[in-house]
Short mmCIF file of C-alpha atoms in Angstrom, two decimals:
data_model
loop_
_atom_site.label_atom_id
_atom_site.label_comp_id
_atom_site.label_asym_id
_atom_site.label_seq_id
_atom_site.Cartn_x
_atom_site.Cartn_y
_atom_site.Cartn_z
CA MET A 11 113.55 108.65 59.73
CA LYS A 12 109.90 107.31 60.82
CA ILE A 13 111.86 104.15 61.72
CA MET A 14 114.70 105.70 63.92
CA LEU A 15 111.94 107.72 65.92
CA LEU A 16 110.98 104.85 68.32
CA PRO A 17 114.51 103.68 69.28
CA ILE A 18 115.48 107.38 70.10
CA ILE A 19 112.24 108.11 72.37
CA THR A 20 112.81 104.84 73.76
CA LEU A 21 116.40 105.06 74.56
CA ILE A 22 115.88 108.73 76.11
CA TRP A 23 112.81 107.63 77.74
CA VAL A 24 114.83 104.80 79.62
CA THR A 25 117.62 106.62 80.75
CA ALA A 26 115.41 109.43 82.44
CA GLY A 27 113.41 106.59 84.05
CA ALA A 28 116.86 105.14 85.14
CA VAL A 29 118.19 108.35 86.47
CA ILE A 30 115.13 109.23 88.70
CA ALA A 31 115.00 105.43 89.69
CA TRP A 32 118.75 106.14 91.50
CA THR A 33 117.08 109.25 93.29
CA MET A 34 113.89 108.01 94.86
CA PRO A 35 113.07 107.94 98.40
CA ALA A 36 111.35 105.19 100.03
CA ALA A 37 107.60 104.57 99.98
CA ASN A 38 104.79 102.48 100.35
CA GLN A 39 106.40 100.63 103.31
CA LEU A 40 109.31 99.58 101.37
CA ARG A 41 112.87 100.46 101.23
CA ALA A 42 114.30 102.16 98.69
CA THR A 43 116.31 100.62 95.78
CA PRO A 44 116.85 101.28 92.22
CA ALA A 45 115.89 97.61 91.56
CA ALA A 46 112.51 98.34 92.56
CA PHE A 47 111.85 100.56 89.19
CA TYR A 48 113.08 97.90 87.10
CA HIS A 49 111.18 95.33 88.80
CA VAL A 50 107.64 96.09 88.46
CA PRO A 51 107.85 97.85 84.91
CA MET A 52 109.69 94.56 84.04
CA ALA A 53 106.91 92.29 85.29
CA ILE A 54 104.49 94.46 83.54
CA ALA A 55 105.91 94.35 80.51
CA MET A 56 106.23 90.69 80.43
CA GLU A 57 102.77 90.75 80.94
CA ILE A 58 102.25 92.91 78.12
CA ALA A 59 104.59 90.76 75.84
CA PHE A 60 102.45 87.70 76.79
CA VAL A 61 99.17 89.26 75.81
CA LEU A 62 100.79 90.60 72.66
CA SER A 63 102.13 87.48 71.51
CA ALA A 64 98.83 85.61 71.73
CA LEU A 65 96.95 88.28 69.98
CA TYR A 66 99.78 87.97 67.04
CA GLY A 67 98.94 84.28 67.82
CA ILE A 68 95.46 84.80 66.94
CA GLY A 69 96.61 86.96 63.74
CA TRP A 70 98.51 84.03 62.90
CA LEU A 71 95.46 81.65 62.72
CA ARG A 72 93.14 84.09 61.03
CA GLY A 73 95.42 85.16 58.26
CA ARG A 74 98.28 82.62 58.27
CA ARG A 75 100.89 85.57 57.59
CA VAL A 76 104.45 84.55 58.36
CA GLU A 77 104.71 88.29 59.78
CA SER A 78 102.26 87.55 62.53
CA ASP A 79 103.69 84.41 63.69
CA ALA A 80 107.29 86.17 63.93
CA ARG A 81 106.15 89.06 65.71
CA SER A 82 104.19 86.75 68.13
CA VAL A 83 107.69 84.77 68.96
CA ALA A 84 109.68 87.76 68.82
CA TYR A 85 107.03 89.12 71.92
CA ALA A 86 107.32 85.61 73.52
CA GLU A 87 110.74 85.95 73.54
CA VAL A 88 111.54 89.39 74.75
CA GLY A 89 108.91 88.55 77.47
CA PHE A 90 110.75 85.95 78.77
CA ALA A 91 113.86 87.67 78.82
CA PHE A 92 111.84 90.77 80.76
CA GLY A 93 110.50 88.20 82.90
CA ILE A 94 113.75 86.72 84.13
CA VAL A 95 115.29 90.35 84.90
CA ALA A 96 111.64 90.99 86.88
CA LEU A 97 112.53 87.69 88.84
CA ILE A 98 116.15 88.57 89.66
CA THR A 99 115.46 92.58 90.51
CA GLY A 100 112.49 90.98 92.38
CA SER A 101 114.55 88.87 94.74
CA VAL A 102 117.23 91.46 95.37
CA TRP A 103 114.46 93.98 96.49
CA ALA A 104 113.12 90.99 98.92
CA LYS A 105 116.13 90.33 100.00
CA ILE A 106 116.43 94.29 100.84
CA ASN A 107 112.90 94.30 102.35
CA TRP A 108 111.88 90.87 103.70
CA ASN A 109 115.31 89.51 104.31
CA SER A 110 115.18 86.69 102.11
CA TYR A 111 115.73 86.19 98.17
CA TRP A 112 112.75 83.78 98.15
CA SER A 113 109.60 83.39 100.61
CA TRP A 114 107.05 81.55 98.31
CA ASP A 115 104.98 85.00 98.03
CA PRO A 116 102.02 84.61 95.54
CA GLN A 117 103.40 86.50 93.48
CA GLN A 118 106.93 84.76 93.36
CA ILE A 119 105.18 81.39 92.56
CA GLY A 120 102.84 83.40 89.78
CA ILE A 121 106.09 84.89 87.98
CA VAL A 122 108.06 81.16 87.92
CA ALA A 123 104.80 79.77 86.61
CA THR A 124 104.30 82.47 83.90
CA LEU A 125 108.07 81.96 82.86
CA LEU A 126 107.56 77.97 83.03
CA THR A 127 104.64 78.51 80.12
CA TYR A 128 106.88 80.74 78.19
CA ALA A 129 109.63 77.65 78.69
CA ALA A 130 106.86 74.92 78.02
CA LEU A 131 105.89 77.53 74.69
CA PHE A 132 109.49 77.08 73.44
CA SER A 133 110.00 73.61 73.75
CA LEU A 134 106.62 72.79 71.81
CA ARG A 135 108.10 75.13 68.99
CA GLY A 136 111.61 73.05 69.41
CA ALA A 137 109.71 69.61 68.99
CA THR A 138 107.13 70.21 66.12
CA GLU A 139 108.53 69.61 62.78
CA ASP A 140 106.28 70.41 60.47
CA ASP A 141 106.72 73.93 59.71
CA LEU A 142 102.51 74.93 59.44
CA ARG A 143 102.04 72.77 62.32
CA ARG A 144 104.80 74.45 64.35
CA ARG A 145 103.25 77.98 63.86
CA ASP A 146 99.87 76.62 64.59
CA TYR A 147 100.49 75.03 67.78
CA TRP A 148 102.47 78.07 68.75
CA ALA A 149 99.23 80.24 68.51
CA VAL A 150 96.98 77.53 70.05
CA TYR A 151 99.22 77.47 73.27
CA ALA A 152 100.14 81.12 73.13
CA ILE A 153 96.62 81.45 73.73
CA LEU A 154 96.23 78.96 76.49
CA GLY A 155 99.09 80.54 78.41
CA VAL A 156 97.41 83.51 79.03
CA ILE A 157 94.53 81.97 80.65
CA ALA A 158 96.97 80.34 83.07
CA ALA A 159 98.95 83.84 83.21
CA ILE A 160 95.71 85.85 83.92
CA PHE A 161 95.08 83.32 86.59
CA TRP A 162 98.19 83.91 88.33
CA THR A 163 98.25 87.64 87.87
CA PHE A 164 94.84 88.62 88.98
CA VAL A 165 93.06 85.37 90.80
CA PHE A 166 95.85 83.82 92.74
CA ARG A 167 96.93 86.63 94.78
CA HIS A 168 93.18 86.69 96.08
CA LEU A 169 92.94 82.96 96.69
CA THR A 170 95.82 82.77 99.21
CA SER A 171 94.92 85.70 102.08
CA PHE A 172 98.39 86.26 102.66
CA SER A 173 100.96 88.25 100.67
CA LEU A 174 104.36 90.00 101.05
CA HIS A 175 103.79 92.22 98.25
CA PRO A 176 101.84 95.41 99.13
CA SER A 177 98.67 96.25 97.02
CA LYS A 178 97.90 99.36 95.47
CA THR A 179 101.52 100.09 94.54
CA LEU A 180 100.62 101.70 91.55
CA THR A 181 97.54 103.58 92.29
CA GLY A 182 97.77 104.35 96.16
CA SER A 183 101.32 105.40 96.64
CA ASP A 184 103.40 108.53 97.16
CA PRO A 185 102.78 110.75 94.04
CA LEU A 186 106.36 110.93 93.07
CA PHE A 187 107.04 107.09 93.07
CA LYS A 188 104.05 106.61 91.72
CA PHE A 189 104.99 108.94 88.54
CA ALA A 190 108.43 107.00 88.46
CA LEU A 191 106.89 103.85 88.63
CA ARG A 192 104.56 104.45 85.61
CA PHE A 193 107.40 106.56 83.69
CA ASN A 194 109.34 103.13 83.72
CA ILE A 195 106.18 101.20 82.94
CA VAL A 196 105.84 103.19 79.72
CA GLY A 197 109.55 103.28 79.21
CA PHE A 198 110.21 99.50 79.65
CA THR A 199 106.96 99.11 77.41
CA MET A 200 108.54 100.82 74.42
CA LEU A 201 111.68 99.12 75.07
CA LEU A 202 109.62 95.91 74.56
CA ILE A 203 107.86 96.96 71.24
CA TRP A 204 111.32 98.16 70.09
CA ILE A 205 113.27 94.98 70.68
CA ALA A 206 110.40 92.66 69.52
CA ASN A 207 110.24 94.76 66.41
CA LEU A 208 114.07 94.31 65.98
CA ARG A 209 113.78 90.62 66.56
CA THR A 210 110.79 90.41 63.83
CA ARG A 211 112.89 91.96 61.43
CA VAL A 212 115.51 89.51 61.98
CA THR A 213 113.31 86.51 61.61
CA MET A 214 111.67 87.85 58.33
CA VAL A 215 115.18 88.02 57.01
CA GLU A 216 115.91 84.51 58.19
CA GLU A 217 112.65 82.88 56.80
CA ARG A 218 113.46 84.95 53.57
CA LEU A 219 117.06 83.16 53.34
CA HIS A 220 115.54 79.71 54.07
CA ASP A 221 112.85 80.10 51.70
CA ARG A 222 110.34 79.55 54.16
CA ALA A 223 107.82 82.30 53.59
CA LEU A 224 104.32 81.55 52.77
CA GLN A 225 102.81 82.94 49.40
CA PRO A 226 101.29 86.31 50.60
CA LEU A 227 104.54 87.62 52.24
CA GLN A 228 106.76 86.06 49.28
CA PRO A 229 109.19 88.69 48.73
CA LEU A 230 111.01 87.49 45.65
CA ALA A 231 110.69 88.62 42.20
CA SER A 232 107.74 87.02 40.36
CA ALA A 233 109.84 84.72 38.34
CA ALA A 234 111.75 83.26 40.96
CA ASN A 235 108.06 82.79 42.69
CA GLU A 236 107.04 81.19 39.59
CA GLU A 237 109.69 78.82 39.98
CA THR A 238 109.40 78.16 43.62
CA LYS A 239 105.95 77.39 43.40
CA GLU A 240 106.90 74.90 40.46
CA ALA A 241 109.36 73.54 42.52
CA LYS A 242 106.58 73.16 45.27
CA ASP A 243 104.09 71.47 42.60
CA VAL A 244 106.55 69.03 41.71
CA GLN A 245 107.33 68.29 45.66
CA TRP A 246 103.91 67.85 46.12
CA VAL A 247 103.45 65.32 43.23
CA SER A 248 106.28 63.24 44.62
CA ASN A 249 104.88 63.14 47.80
CA MET B 6 67.98 38.42 46.58
CA ILE B 7 70.79 41.19 48.06
CA PRO B 8 69.39 43.24 50.69
CA ALA B 9 71.05 46.25 49.28
CA GLU B 10 69.25 48.48 51.65
CA PRO B 11 69.98 47.09 55.39
CA ALA B 12 73.46 46.31 54.42
CA LEU B 13 73.78 50.32 54.03
CA THR B 14 72.26 50.91 57.09
CA ARG B 15 74.74 48.58 58.85
CA ALA B 16 77.02 50.16 57.73
CA SER B 17 76.10 53.77 58.99
CA ALA B 18 75.42 52.32 62.20
CA ALA B 19 78.86 50.52 62.60
CA MET B 20 80.55 54.21 61.88
CA PRO B 21 77.63 56.59 63.17
CA CYS B 22 80.49 59.73 62.51
CA VAL B 23 80.33 59.17 59.00
CA ALA B 24 77.61 61.27 57.71
CA PRO B 25 76.94 64.26 59.92
CA PRO B 26 79.20 67.39 59.23
CA LEU B 27 78.14 68.99 62.46
CA MET B 28 78.81 67.61 66.08
CA SER B 29 76.28 65.17 67.03
CA LEU B 30 76.01 63.48 70.40
CA ARG B 31 75.53 60.34 68.11
CA ALA B 32 79.28 60.89 67.00
CA VAL B 33 80.55 61.82 70.58
CA ARG B 34 79.49 58.53 71.66
CA ALA B 35 80.85 56.80 68.71
CA VAL B 36 84.28 58.30 69.56
CA PHE B 37 84.09 57.35 73.51
CA TRP B 38 82.91 53.60 72.37
CA LYS B 39 85.71 53.23 70.04
CA GLU B 40 88.14 54.58 73.11
CA TRP B 41 86.37 52.32 75.79
CA GLN B 42 86.79 49.41 73.17
CA SER B 43 90.43 49.96 72.41
CA GLU B 44 91.20 50.38 75.83
CA TRP B 45 89.53 47.28 76.79
CA ARG B 46 91.91 45.34 74.93
CA THR B 47 95.04 46.17 76.31
CA ARG B 48 93.87 47.99 79.46
CA ALA B 49 97.25 49.91 79.15
CA SER B 50 96.41 53.32 80.07
CA VAL B 51 94.09 52.03 83.25
CA LYS B 52 97.04 50.40 84.32
CA ALA B 53 99.68 53.01 83.93
CA ILE B 54 97.28 55.65 85.93
CA ALA B 55 96.33 53.22 88.53
CA LEU B 56 99.75 51.76 89.25
CA PHE B 57 101.13 55.18 89.43
CA ALA B 58 98.63 56.47 91.76
CA ILE B 59 98.84 53.48 94.28
CA ALA B 60 102.81 53.49 93.85
CA ALA B 61 103.43 57.06 94.53
CA PRO B 62 101.68 57.00 98.08
CA ILE B 63 103.34 54.04 98.93
CA ALA B 64 106.59 55.57 98.27
CA LEU B 65 105.67 58.59 100.13
CA SER B 66 104.80 56.44 103.19
CA PHE B 67 108.39 55.32 103.71
CA SER B 68 109.49 58.72 104.69
CA VAL B 69 106.60 60.08 106.32
CA ALA B 70 105.36 56.59 107.88
CA GLY B 71 103.85 57.25 111.63
CA GLN B 72 104.10 61.05 111.24
CA ARG B 73 100.67 63.46 111.50
CA LEU B 74 100.91 65.28 108.14
CA SER B 75 99.00 68.91 107.90
CA PRO B 76 96.11 69.00 105.60
CA GLU B 77 98.02 71.26 103.34
CA VAL B 78 100.63 68.73 103.03
CA LEU B 79 98.15 65.99 102.29
CA ALA B 80 96.43 67.90 99.79
CA GLY B 81 99.36 68.94 98.03
CA ALA B 82 100.60 65.35 97.84
CA LEU B 83 97.43 64.09 96.57
CA TRP B 84 96.89 66.65 94.13
CA THR B 85 100.49 66.06 92.75
CA THR B 86 99.82 62.32 92.75
CA LEU B 87 96.99 62.42 90.99
CA LEU B 88 98.33 65.13 88.47
CA PHE B 89 101.03 62.92 87.39
CA ALA B 90 99.47 60.06 87.43
CA ALA B 91 96.84 61.62 84.95
CA LEU B 92 99.79 63.11 82.77
CA ILE B 93 101.15 59.29 82.29
CA GLY B 94 97.51 57.85 80.95
CA LEU B 95 96.09 60.58 79.44
CA SER B 96 98.13 60.99 76.84
CA ARG B 97 97.92 57.67 75.47
CA ALA B 98 94.40 58.27 73.77
CA TRP B 99 96.35 60.58 71.13
CA VAL B 100 99.51 58.84 70.94
CA LYS B 101 97.68 55.52 70.15
CA GLU B 102 96.27 57.28 67.00
CA GLU B 103 99.61 58.33 65.93
CA GLU B 104 101.25 54.98 66.45
CA ASN B 105 98.92 52.79 64.89
CA ASN B 106 98.31 55.75 61.68
CA THR B 107 94.40 55.90 62.77
CA LEU B 108 94.40 59.55 62.52
CA ALA B 109 93.74 59.77 58.94
CA LEU B 110 90.26 57.34 59.58
CA LEU B 111 89.34 59.68 62.30
CA ARG B 112 89.97 62.84 60.47
CA LEU B 113 87.89 61.61 57.45
CA GLY B 114 85.11 60.17 59.53
CA CYS B 115 84.31 62.69 62.11
CA ALA B 116 83.77 66.17 62.80
CA SER B 117 86.54 67.75 64.43
CA GLU B 118 84.59 68.59 67.84
CA ALA B 119 83.20 64.82 68.13
CA VAL B 120 86.74 63.71 68.34
CA LEU B 121 87.45 66.26 71.08
CA TRP B 122 84.71 65.49 73.38
CA GLY B 123 84.37 62.39 72.56
CA LYS B 124 88.18 61.90 73.90
CA VAL B 125 87.56 64.26 76.48
CA LEU B 126 84.72 62.48 77.69
CA TRP B 127 86.84 58.99 77.57
CA ASN B 128 89.66 60.62 79.59
CA GLY B 129 87.12 62.22 82.10
CA VAL B 130 85.55 58.46 82.65
CA LEU B 131 89.27 56.94 82.81
CA LEU B 132 90.26 59.65 85.62
CA LEU B 133 87.08 58.61 87.66
CA ALA B 134 87.45 54.86 87.19
CA THR B 135 91.22 55.08 88.36
CA GLN B 136 90.76 57.26 91.36
CA LEU B 137 87.88 55.65 92.57
CA ALA B 138 90.79 52.76 93.20
CA ALA B 139 93.42 55.15 93.87
CA VAL B 140 92.30 57.93 96.33
CA PRO B 141 90.76 55.42 99.07
CA ILE B 142 94.37 53.95 98.83
CA PHE B 143 95.88 57.33 99.66
CA ILE B 144 93.59 58.35 102.34
CA VAL B 145 93.82 54.85 104.11
CA LEU B 146 97.97 54.74 103.66
CA LEU B 147 98.72 58.33 104.53
CA ASP B 148 96.17 58.64 107.30
CA ALA B 149 94.10 61.07 106.06
CA ARG B 150 90.84 62.31 107.78
CA VAL B 151 88.20 63.69 105.54
CA SER B 152 85.70 66.03 107.30
CA ASN B 153 83.96 67.17 104.43
CA VAL B 154 83.34 64.84 101.84
CA PRO B 155 80.73 66.68 99.55
CA LEU B 156 83.70 69.45 99.21
CA PHE B 157 86.25 66.74 98.63
CA VAL B 158 84.27 64.91 95.80
CA LEU B 159 83.52 68.41 94.42
CA ALA B 160 87.06 69.44 94.56
CA LEU B 161 87.90 66.15 92.67
CA LEU B 162 85.23 66.27 90.31
CA LEU B 163 86.22 69.85 89.25
CA GLY B 164 89.63 68.90 89.18
CA ASP B 165 89.18 65.85 86.66
CA ALA B 166 86.74 67.87 84.60
CA GLY B 167 90.02 70.35 84.12
CA LEU B 168 92.53 67.65 83.64
CA ALA B 169 90.42 65.80 80.94
CA ILE B 170 89.45 69.22 79.01
CA ALA B 171 93.06 70.18 79.10
CA SER B 172 94.16 66.79 77.88
CA GLY B 173 92.17 66.58 74.84
CA LEU B 174 93.79 69.57 73.07
CA LEU B 175 97.38 69.36 74.49
CA GLY B 176 97.14 65.52 73.90
CA ALA B 177 96.56 66.16 70.17
CA MET B 178 99.04 68.75 70.09
CA SER B 179 101.68 66.55 71.60
CA SER B 180 100.69 63.58 69.79
CA GLY B 181 102.03 65.60 66.38
CA ALA B 182 105.54 66.46 67.93
CA ARG B 183 108.44 64.57 68.51
CA ALA B 184 108.95 62.70 72.03
CA ARG B 185 105.13 62.80 72.67
CA GLY B 186 104.85 61.59 76.21
CA ALA B 187 107.45 63.71 77.80
CA LEU B 188 106.40 66.60 75.57
CA PHE B 189 102.85 66.16 76.91
CA CYS B 190 104.10 66.39 80.56
CA ALA B 191 105.81 69.47 79.66
CA ILE B 192 103.22 71.56 77.96
CA ALA B 193 100.36 70.31 80.07
CA VAL B 194 102.00 71.02 83.85
CA PRO B 195 102.33 74.98 83.30
CA ILE B 196 98.43 75.07 81.90
CA LEU B 197 97.48 72.64 84.58
CA LEU B 198 99.20 74.18 87.66
CA PRO B 199 96.65 76.91 88.15
CA LEU B 200 94.24 74.00 88.48
CA LEU B 201 96.27 72.19 90.92
CA VAL B 202 96.72 75.09 93.17
CA SER B 203 93.21 75.74 93.40
CA ALA B 204 92.34 71.85 94.01
CA SER B 205 95.05 71.93 96.80
CA TRP B 206 93.53 74.73 98.28
CA ALA B 207 90.07 73.33 98.30
CA THR B 208 91.20 69.59 99.50
CA ALA B 209 93.05 71.01 102.33
CA VAL B 210 89.97 72.21 103.61
CA ALA B 211 88.21 68.91 102.95
CA PHE B 212 91.04 67.36 104.90
CA GLY B 213 90.38 69.90 108.05
CA ALA B 214 92.39 73.19 107.25
CA ARG B 215 90.44 75.99 108.42
CA HIS B 216 90.27 78.96 105.40
CA ASP B 217 87.88 79.68 102.74
CA ALA B 218 87.25 76.95 100.31
CA GLN B 219 84.74 78.94 98.02
CA SER B 220 87.29 81.22 95.94
CA ALA B 221 89.06 78.07 95.36
CA LEU B 222 86.16 76.29 93.78
CA GLN B 223 84.90 79.27 92.07
CA ALA B 224 88.33 80.02 90.64
CA MET B 225 88.28 75.95 89.27
CA ALA B 226 84.86 76.28 87.81
CA ALA B 227 85.98 79.38 86.02
CA TYR B 228 88.96 78.02 84.92
CA ASP B 229 87.53 74.98 83.65
CA VAL B 230 85.00 76.98 81.65
CA ALA B 231 87.55 78.99 80.39
CA LEU B 232 89.64 75.47 79.19
CA LEU B 233 86.38 74.34 77.76
CA ALA B 234 85.79 77.59 75.64
CA ALA B 235 89.37 77.56 74.41
CA SER B 236 89.69 74.13 73.53
CA TRP B 237 86.52 74.44 71.57
CA MET B 238 87.27 77.35 69.74
CA LEU B 239 91.27 76.33 69.12
CA PHE B 240 90.63 72.78 68.38
CA ASP B 241 90.34 72.82 64.62
CA PHE B 242 93.55 74.50 64.22
CA VAL B 243 95.24 71.77 65.93
CA TRP B 244 93.25 68.93 64.15
CA ASN B 245 93.25 70.15 60.60
#
């Protein structure tokens, strides 16, 4: 029952958020569109996913538990998907407001650069053969990626003086608008956690199937455990 | 009589990074010197970086010949050229070790920090040496006017520092993977883009654009320090 609680709350919450989004009036000099209430929360959830991915990466480097690595990968994957949704809904909103899908706004450049970092992360993982090394490199690069993401999110828009994106949308706009945005941020963050949890479980099952799980998490029976240990010892010797 | 003592000292002088487990300046110098000597044999990295950095403005000048380029465009072109020139040459320091199977010896002989900072230092010197030739050629060919020389030099130095530092950690990662050279570009570009953007911004001011360069320089310095700290903390996980 405890496991089912998060999906149920999340689904109700996100549905309620979608209903609010469709009924919202215009605010903060922006034209009203339901896309807005997906764009902002998705972008913020993507940033949260990146930070969580790096934190679980640190977890992997400290404890070398396969689950930390699986969670790190899961958050990066879901964050990447959320980022693409944020990019598309953002473009739709930009077309409505600024009459162009793409105008090289600092925020637009920032999200593309962040997605590029994610893509590099995946290509690095695909290119590394050694199992342990692959996970180590992943964690190290995820941490480096957060430094770049911090630059794009907080520094870059102050560096360039122009930006079409209005500032203080989350703190300074109409109370109802503000509430709807915050409500959806919480909803999509829960959605992020739920999907990432599911993804982690799938990865862990795959790990077991491929017998790749490392010792602390080895879920096999003790006899089988001994057997694999022996097999590994033999492999070491033959290497 | 066989002089046992002097022979021992000579051996440890030849490989000064053998003894101390902690990072010492001597060990960093030894790694740097090793890079210098092995590069001097072929000069492959110097040639690659310099040739690319010189060929790029020539290729550009075909399409923009006779036109007056704005400072922003010039700065962007300069940094794009420098970044890709650096990407071509900087991964060599690591790929070379992997190809020659010398990584194990380096692991045995030196503390990880000494390897990192020795290579970073070497990459920094390599960048500076090639830019000494490439940047004046760029300025002459594309008819750029540097109105603020100290700012221009400072932006170059901060940019090079970031490139060199990032190439240490990222080069080590890409050398352990398949398709090393291509992968290095793929993983280095997203990490170096913030640096490239700030550097172009500051360099545009040096070329005569009218906006504030201070925030760009601060961002570059901060990013360099962040990369330095991250490399220092994370290199052990990549190296061992």
